[in-house]
PDB file of C-alpha atoms and ligand atoms in Angstrom:
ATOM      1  CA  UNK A  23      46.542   0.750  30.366  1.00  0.00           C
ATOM      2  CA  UNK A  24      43.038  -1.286  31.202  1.00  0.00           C
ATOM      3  CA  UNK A  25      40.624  -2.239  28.554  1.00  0.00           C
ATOM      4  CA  UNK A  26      37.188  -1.030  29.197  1.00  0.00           C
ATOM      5  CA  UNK A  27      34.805  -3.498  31.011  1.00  0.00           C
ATOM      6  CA  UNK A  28      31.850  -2.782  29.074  1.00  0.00           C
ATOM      7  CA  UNK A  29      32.999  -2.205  25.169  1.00  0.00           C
ATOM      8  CA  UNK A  30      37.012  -3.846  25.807  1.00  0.00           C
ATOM      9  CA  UNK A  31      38.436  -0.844  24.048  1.00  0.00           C
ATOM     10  CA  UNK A  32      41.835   0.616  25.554  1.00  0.00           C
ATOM     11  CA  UNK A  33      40.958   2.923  27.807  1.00  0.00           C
ATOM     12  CA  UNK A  34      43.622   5.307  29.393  1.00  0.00           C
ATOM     13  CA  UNK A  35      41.436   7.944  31.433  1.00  0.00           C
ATOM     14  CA  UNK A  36      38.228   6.742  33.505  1.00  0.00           C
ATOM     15  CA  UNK A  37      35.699   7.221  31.160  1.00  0.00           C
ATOM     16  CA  UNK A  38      36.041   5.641  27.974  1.00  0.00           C
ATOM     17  CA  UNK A  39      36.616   7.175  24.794  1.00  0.00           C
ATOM     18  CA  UNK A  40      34.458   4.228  22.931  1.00  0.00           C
ATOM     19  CA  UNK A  41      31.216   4.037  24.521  1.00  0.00           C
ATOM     20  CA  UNK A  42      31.235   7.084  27.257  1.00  0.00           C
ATOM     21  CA  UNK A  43      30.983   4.697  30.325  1.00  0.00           C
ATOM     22  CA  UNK A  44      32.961   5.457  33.463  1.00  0.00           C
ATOM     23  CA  UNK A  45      35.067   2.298  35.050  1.00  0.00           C
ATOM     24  CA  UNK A  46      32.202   1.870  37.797  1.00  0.00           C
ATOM     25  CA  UNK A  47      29.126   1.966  34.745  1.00  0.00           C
ATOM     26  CA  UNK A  48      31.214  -0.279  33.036  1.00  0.00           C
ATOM     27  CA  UNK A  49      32.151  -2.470  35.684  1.00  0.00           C
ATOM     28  CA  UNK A  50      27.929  -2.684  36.773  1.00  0.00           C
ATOM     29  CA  UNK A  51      27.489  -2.890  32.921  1.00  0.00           C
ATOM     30  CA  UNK A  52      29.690  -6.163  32.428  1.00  0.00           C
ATOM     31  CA  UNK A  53      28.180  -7.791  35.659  1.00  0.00           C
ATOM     32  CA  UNK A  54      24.709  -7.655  34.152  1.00  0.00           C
ATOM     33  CA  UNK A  55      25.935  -9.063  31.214  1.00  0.00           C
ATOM     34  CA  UNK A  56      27.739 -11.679  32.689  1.00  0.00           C
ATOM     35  CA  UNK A  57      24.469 -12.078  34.972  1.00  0.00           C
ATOM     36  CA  UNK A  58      22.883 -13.022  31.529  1.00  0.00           C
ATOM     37  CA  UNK A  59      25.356 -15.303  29.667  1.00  0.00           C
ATOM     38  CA  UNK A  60      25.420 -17.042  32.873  1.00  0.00           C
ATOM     39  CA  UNK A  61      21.544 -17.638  33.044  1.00  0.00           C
ATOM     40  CA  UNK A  62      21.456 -18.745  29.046  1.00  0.00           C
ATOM     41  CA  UNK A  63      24.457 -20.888  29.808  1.00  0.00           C
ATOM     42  CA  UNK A  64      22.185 -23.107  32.663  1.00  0.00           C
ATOM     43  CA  UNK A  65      18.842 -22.984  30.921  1.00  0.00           C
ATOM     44  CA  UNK A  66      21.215 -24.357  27.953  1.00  0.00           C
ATOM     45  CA  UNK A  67      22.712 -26.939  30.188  1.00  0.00           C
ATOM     46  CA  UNK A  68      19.675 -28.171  31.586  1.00  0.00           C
ATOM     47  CA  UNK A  69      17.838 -28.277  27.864  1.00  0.00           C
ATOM     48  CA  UNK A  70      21.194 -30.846  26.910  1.00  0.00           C
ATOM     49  CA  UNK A  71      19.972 -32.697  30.307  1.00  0.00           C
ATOM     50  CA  UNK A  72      16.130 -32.387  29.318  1.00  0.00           C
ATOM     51  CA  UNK A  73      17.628 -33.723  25.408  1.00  0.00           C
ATOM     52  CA  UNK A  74      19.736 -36.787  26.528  1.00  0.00           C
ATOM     53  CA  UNK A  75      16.466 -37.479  28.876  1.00  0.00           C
ATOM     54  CA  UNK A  76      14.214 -37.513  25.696  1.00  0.00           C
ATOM     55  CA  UNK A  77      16.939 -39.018  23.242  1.00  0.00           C
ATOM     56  CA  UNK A  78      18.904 -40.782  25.570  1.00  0.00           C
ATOM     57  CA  UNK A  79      22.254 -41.613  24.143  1.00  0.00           C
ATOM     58  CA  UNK A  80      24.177 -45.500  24.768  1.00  0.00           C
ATOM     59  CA  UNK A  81      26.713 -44.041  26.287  1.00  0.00           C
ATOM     60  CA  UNK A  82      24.665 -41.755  28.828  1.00  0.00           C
ATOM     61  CA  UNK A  83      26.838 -41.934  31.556  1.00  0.00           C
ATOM     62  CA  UNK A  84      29.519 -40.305  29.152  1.00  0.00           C
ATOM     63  CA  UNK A  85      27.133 -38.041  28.163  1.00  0.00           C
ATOM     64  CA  UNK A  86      26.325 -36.662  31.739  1.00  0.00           C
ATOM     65  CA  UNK A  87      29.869 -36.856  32.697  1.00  0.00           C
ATOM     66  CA  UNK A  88      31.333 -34.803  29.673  1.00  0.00           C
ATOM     67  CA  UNK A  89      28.503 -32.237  30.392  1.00  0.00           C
ATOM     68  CA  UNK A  90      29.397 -31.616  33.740  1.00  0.00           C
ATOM     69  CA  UNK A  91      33.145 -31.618  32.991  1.00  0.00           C
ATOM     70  CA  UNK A  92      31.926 -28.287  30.935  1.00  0.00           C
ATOM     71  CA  UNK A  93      29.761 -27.383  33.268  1.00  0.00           C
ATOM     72  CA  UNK A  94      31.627 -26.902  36.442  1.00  0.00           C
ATOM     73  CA  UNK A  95      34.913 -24.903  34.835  1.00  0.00           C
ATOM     74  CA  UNK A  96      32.571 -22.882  32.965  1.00  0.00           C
ATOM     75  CA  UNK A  97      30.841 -21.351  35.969  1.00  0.00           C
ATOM     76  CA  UNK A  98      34.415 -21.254  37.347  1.00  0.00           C
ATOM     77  CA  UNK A  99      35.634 -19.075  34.518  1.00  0.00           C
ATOM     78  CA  UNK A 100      32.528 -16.896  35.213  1.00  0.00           C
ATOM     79  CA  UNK A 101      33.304 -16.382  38.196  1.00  0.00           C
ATOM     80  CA  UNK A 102      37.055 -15.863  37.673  1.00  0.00           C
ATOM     81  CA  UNK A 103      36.005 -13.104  35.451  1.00  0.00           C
ATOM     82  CA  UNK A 104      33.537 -11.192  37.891  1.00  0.00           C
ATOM     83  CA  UNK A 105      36.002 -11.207  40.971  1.00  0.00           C
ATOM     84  CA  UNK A 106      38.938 -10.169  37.988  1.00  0.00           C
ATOM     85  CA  UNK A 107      36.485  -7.382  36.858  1.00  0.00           C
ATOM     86  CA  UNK A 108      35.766  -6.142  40.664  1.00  0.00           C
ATOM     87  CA  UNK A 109      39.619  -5.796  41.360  1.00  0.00           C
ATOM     88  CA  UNK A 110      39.761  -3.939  38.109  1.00  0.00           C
ATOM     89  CA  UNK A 111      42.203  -6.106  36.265  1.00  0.00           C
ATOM     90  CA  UNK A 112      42.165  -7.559  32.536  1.00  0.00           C
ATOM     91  CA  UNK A 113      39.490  -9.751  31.551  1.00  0.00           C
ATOM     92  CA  UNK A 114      38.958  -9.085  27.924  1.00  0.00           C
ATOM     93  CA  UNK A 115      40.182 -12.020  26.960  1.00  0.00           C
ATOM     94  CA  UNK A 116      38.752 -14.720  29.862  1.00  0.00           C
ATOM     95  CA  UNK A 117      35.860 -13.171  29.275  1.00  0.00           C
ATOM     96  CA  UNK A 118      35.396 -13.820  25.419  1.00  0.00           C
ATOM     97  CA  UNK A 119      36.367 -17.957  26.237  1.00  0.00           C
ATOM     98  CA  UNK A 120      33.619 -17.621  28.588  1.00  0.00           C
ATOM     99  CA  UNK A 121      31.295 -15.832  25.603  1.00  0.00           C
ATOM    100  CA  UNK A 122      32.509 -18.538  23.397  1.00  0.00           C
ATOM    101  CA  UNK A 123      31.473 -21.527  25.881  1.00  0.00           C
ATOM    102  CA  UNK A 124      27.888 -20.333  26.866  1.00  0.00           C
ATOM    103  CA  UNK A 125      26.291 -20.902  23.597  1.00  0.00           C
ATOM    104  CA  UNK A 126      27.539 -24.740  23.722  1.00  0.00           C
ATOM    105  CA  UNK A 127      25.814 -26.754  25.665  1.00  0.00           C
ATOM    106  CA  UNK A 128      22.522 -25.316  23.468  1.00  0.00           C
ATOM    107  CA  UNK A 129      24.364 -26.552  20.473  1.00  0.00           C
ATOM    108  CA  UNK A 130      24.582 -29.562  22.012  1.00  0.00           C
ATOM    109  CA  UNK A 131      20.723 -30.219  23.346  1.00  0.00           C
ATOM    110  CA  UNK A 132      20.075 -29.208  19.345  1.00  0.00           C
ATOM    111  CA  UNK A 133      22.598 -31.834  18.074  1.00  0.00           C
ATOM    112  CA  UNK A 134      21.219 -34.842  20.504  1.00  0.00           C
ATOM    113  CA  UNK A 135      17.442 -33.315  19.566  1.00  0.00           C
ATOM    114  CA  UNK A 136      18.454 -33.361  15.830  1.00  0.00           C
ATOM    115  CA  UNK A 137      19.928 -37.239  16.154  1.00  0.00           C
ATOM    116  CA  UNK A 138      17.365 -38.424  17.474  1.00  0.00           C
ATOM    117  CA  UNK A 139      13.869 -36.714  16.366  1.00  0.00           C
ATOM    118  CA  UNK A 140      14.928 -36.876  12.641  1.00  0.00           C
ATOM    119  CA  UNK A 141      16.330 -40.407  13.139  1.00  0.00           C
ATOM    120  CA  UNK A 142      13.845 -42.242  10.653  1.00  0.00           C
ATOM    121  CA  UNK A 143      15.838 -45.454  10.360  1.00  0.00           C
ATOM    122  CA  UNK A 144      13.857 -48.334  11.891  1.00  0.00           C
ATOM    123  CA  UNK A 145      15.564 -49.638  14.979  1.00  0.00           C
ATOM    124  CA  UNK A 146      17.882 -52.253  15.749  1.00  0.00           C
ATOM    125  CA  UNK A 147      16.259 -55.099  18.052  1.00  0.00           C
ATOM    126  CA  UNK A 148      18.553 -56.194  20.575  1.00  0.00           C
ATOM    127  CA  UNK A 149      17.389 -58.763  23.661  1.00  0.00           C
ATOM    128  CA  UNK A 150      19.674 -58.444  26.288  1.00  0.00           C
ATOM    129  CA  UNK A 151      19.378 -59.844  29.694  1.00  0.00           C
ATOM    130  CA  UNK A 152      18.767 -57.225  33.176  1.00  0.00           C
ATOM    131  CA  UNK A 153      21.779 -57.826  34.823  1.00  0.00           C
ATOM    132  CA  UNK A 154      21.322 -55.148  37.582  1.00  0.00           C
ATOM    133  CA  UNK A 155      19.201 -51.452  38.072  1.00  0.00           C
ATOM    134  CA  UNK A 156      20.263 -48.644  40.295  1.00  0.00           C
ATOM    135  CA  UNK A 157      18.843 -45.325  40.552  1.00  0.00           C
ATOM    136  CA  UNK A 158      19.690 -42.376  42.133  1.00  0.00           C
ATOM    137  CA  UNK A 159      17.435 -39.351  43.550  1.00  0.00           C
ATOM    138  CA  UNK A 160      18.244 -35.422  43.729  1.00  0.00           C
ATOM    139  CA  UNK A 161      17.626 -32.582  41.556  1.00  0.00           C
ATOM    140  CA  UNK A 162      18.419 -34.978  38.501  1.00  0.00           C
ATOM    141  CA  UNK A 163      16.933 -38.030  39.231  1.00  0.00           C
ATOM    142  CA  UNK A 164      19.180 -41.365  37.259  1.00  0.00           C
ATOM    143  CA  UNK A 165      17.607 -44.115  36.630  1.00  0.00           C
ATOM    144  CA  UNK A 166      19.975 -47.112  34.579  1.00  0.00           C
ATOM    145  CA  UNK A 167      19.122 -50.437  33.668  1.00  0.00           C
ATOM    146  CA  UNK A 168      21.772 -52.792  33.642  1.00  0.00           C
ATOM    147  CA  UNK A 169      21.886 -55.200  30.788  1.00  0.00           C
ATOM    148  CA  UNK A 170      24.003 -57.593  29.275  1.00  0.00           C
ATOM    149  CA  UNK A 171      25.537 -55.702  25.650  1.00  0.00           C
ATOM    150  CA  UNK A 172      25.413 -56.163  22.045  1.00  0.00           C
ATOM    151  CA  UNK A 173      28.113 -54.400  21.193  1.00  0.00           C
ATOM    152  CA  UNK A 174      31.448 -55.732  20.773  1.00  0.00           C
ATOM    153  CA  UNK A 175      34.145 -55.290  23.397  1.00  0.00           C
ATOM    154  CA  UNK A 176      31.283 -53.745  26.253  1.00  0.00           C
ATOM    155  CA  UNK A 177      30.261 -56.212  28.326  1.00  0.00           C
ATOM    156  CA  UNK A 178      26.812 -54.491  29.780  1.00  0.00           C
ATOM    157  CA  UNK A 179      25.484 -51.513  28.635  1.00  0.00           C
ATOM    158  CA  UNK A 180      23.793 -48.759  31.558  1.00  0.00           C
ATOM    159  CA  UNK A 181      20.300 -47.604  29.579  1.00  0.00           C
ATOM    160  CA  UNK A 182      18.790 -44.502  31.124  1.00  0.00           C
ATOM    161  CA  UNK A 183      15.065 -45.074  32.097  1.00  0.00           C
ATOM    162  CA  UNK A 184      11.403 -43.592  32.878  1.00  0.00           C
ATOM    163  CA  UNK A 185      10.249 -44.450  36.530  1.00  0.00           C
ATOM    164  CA  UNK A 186       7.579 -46.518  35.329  1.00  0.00           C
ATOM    165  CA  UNK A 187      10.115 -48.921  33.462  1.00  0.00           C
ATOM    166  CA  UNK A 188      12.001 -49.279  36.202  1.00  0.00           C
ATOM    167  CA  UNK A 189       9.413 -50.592  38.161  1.00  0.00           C
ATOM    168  CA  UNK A 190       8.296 -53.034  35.889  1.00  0.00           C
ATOM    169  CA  UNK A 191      11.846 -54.565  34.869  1.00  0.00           C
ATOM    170  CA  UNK A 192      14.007 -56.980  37.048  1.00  0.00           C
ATOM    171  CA  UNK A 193      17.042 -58.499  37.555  1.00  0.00           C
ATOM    172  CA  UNK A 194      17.699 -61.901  35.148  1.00  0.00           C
ATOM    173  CA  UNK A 195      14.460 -61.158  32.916  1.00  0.00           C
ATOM    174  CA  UNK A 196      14.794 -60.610  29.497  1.00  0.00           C
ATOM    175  CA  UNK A 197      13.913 -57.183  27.151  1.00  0.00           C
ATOM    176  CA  UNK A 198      14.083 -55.729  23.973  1.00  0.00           C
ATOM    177  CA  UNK A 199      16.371 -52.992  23.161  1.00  0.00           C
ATOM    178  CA  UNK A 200      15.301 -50.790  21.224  1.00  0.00           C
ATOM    179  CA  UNK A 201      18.742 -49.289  19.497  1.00  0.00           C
ATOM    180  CA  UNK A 202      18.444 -46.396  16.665  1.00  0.00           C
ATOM    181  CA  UNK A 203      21.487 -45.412  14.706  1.00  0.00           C
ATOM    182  CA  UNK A 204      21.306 -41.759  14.876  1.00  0.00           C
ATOM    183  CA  UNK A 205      20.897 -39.221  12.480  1.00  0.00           C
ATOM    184  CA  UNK A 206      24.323 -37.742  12.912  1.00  0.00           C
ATOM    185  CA  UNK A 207      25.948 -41.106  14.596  1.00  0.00           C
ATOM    186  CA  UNK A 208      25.112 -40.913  18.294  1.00  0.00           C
ATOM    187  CA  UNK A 209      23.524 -44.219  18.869  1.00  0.00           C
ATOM    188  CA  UNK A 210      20.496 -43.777  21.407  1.00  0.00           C
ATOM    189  CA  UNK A 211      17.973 -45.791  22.837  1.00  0.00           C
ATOM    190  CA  UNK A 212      14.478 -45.441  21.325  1.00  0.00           C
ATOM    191  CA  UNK A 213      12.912 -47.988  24.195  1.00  0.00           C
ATOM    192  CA  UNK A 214      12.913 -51.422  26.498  1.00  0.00           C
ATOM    193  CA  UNK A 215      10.165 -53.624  26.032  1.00  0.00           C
ATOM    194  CA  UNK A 216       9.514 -57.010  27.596  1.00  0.00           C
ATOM    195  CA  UNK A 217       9.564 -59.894  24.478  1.00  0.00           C
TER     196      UNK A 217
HETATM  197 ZN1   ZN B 311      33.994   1.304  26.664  1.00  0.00          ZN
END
């Protein structure tokens, strides 16, 4: 006994009693789908990206590498399921975790959106000292400032940057931090100023 690819009802001959597709309909019907989750999953990871680019949380780096830790296994699970569903073996139930994970990473552009947009605490001022920059180019582009930290037990804190502000800021000067709270707790950075 298979379930049906398209509707995941039991199906015992080849077309299925449920919704009338035969096992090569449903098998083109489940690909498309897939096709589609797959697309909504990227745009949705690259609207978190866009988010934390816009809002960008303290703990960035964290940010970027929890996202791709979803990311990557995701995909894999997609494609787990499509090679599964060519070979004509079970995927009913791989294929609802992988239902269950694309709408995430919109939830979580919303949730870094909603912290900081409706944030309308004033801001912390923190001077902290440049310690270091780096950037990094590619499809992403990161750009970090190094600086000393104000929070207890961190000893620098990596703040994600515009190009422009990382031209203007060097190593040993002095800025202004810029440090909101966060409407549901995710501290962010609203901006670096020179004092
Ligand atoms: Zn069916």
């Amino acid at each position: 006994m298979i379930r049906c690819l398209n509707c995941g009802a039991d199906r015992s001959a080849d077309t299925c009693d449920s919704c009338g597709l035969n096992s090569a309909v449903a098998e083109l019907s489940l690909r498309k789908k897939l096709l589609n989750r797959t697309g909504m999953f990227v745009l949705g990871a690259l609207a978190f990206v866009a988010a934390s680019v816009w809002y960008p949380p303290v703990e960035a780096d964290n940010v970027l590498i929890f996202i791709g830790a979803l990311f990557f296994p995701t995909l894999g699970l997609a494609i787990l399921v499509e090679r599964r569903a060519l070979r004509h073996r079970e995927v009913e139930a791989l294929k609802r975790i992988y239902y269950g994970l694309v709408p995430i990473p919109w939830l979580l552009a919303i949730l870094l959106v909603t912290n900081g947009a409706l944030d309308r605490q004033p801001p912390q001022i923190e001077e902290e000292r440049i310690v270091g920059k780096f950037a990094m180019a590619g499809a992403l582009p990161i750009r970090r400032l190094v600086v000393t930290s104000w929070r207890d037990g961190h000893r620098f804190e990596h703040i994600a940057i515009d190009r422009t502000d990382f031209d203007n800021f060097h190593s040993g000067e002095f800025v202004k931090v810029k440090v909101e709270d966060g409407l549901v707790g995710i501290p962010w950075v609203a901006g670096v100023s020179i004092p």
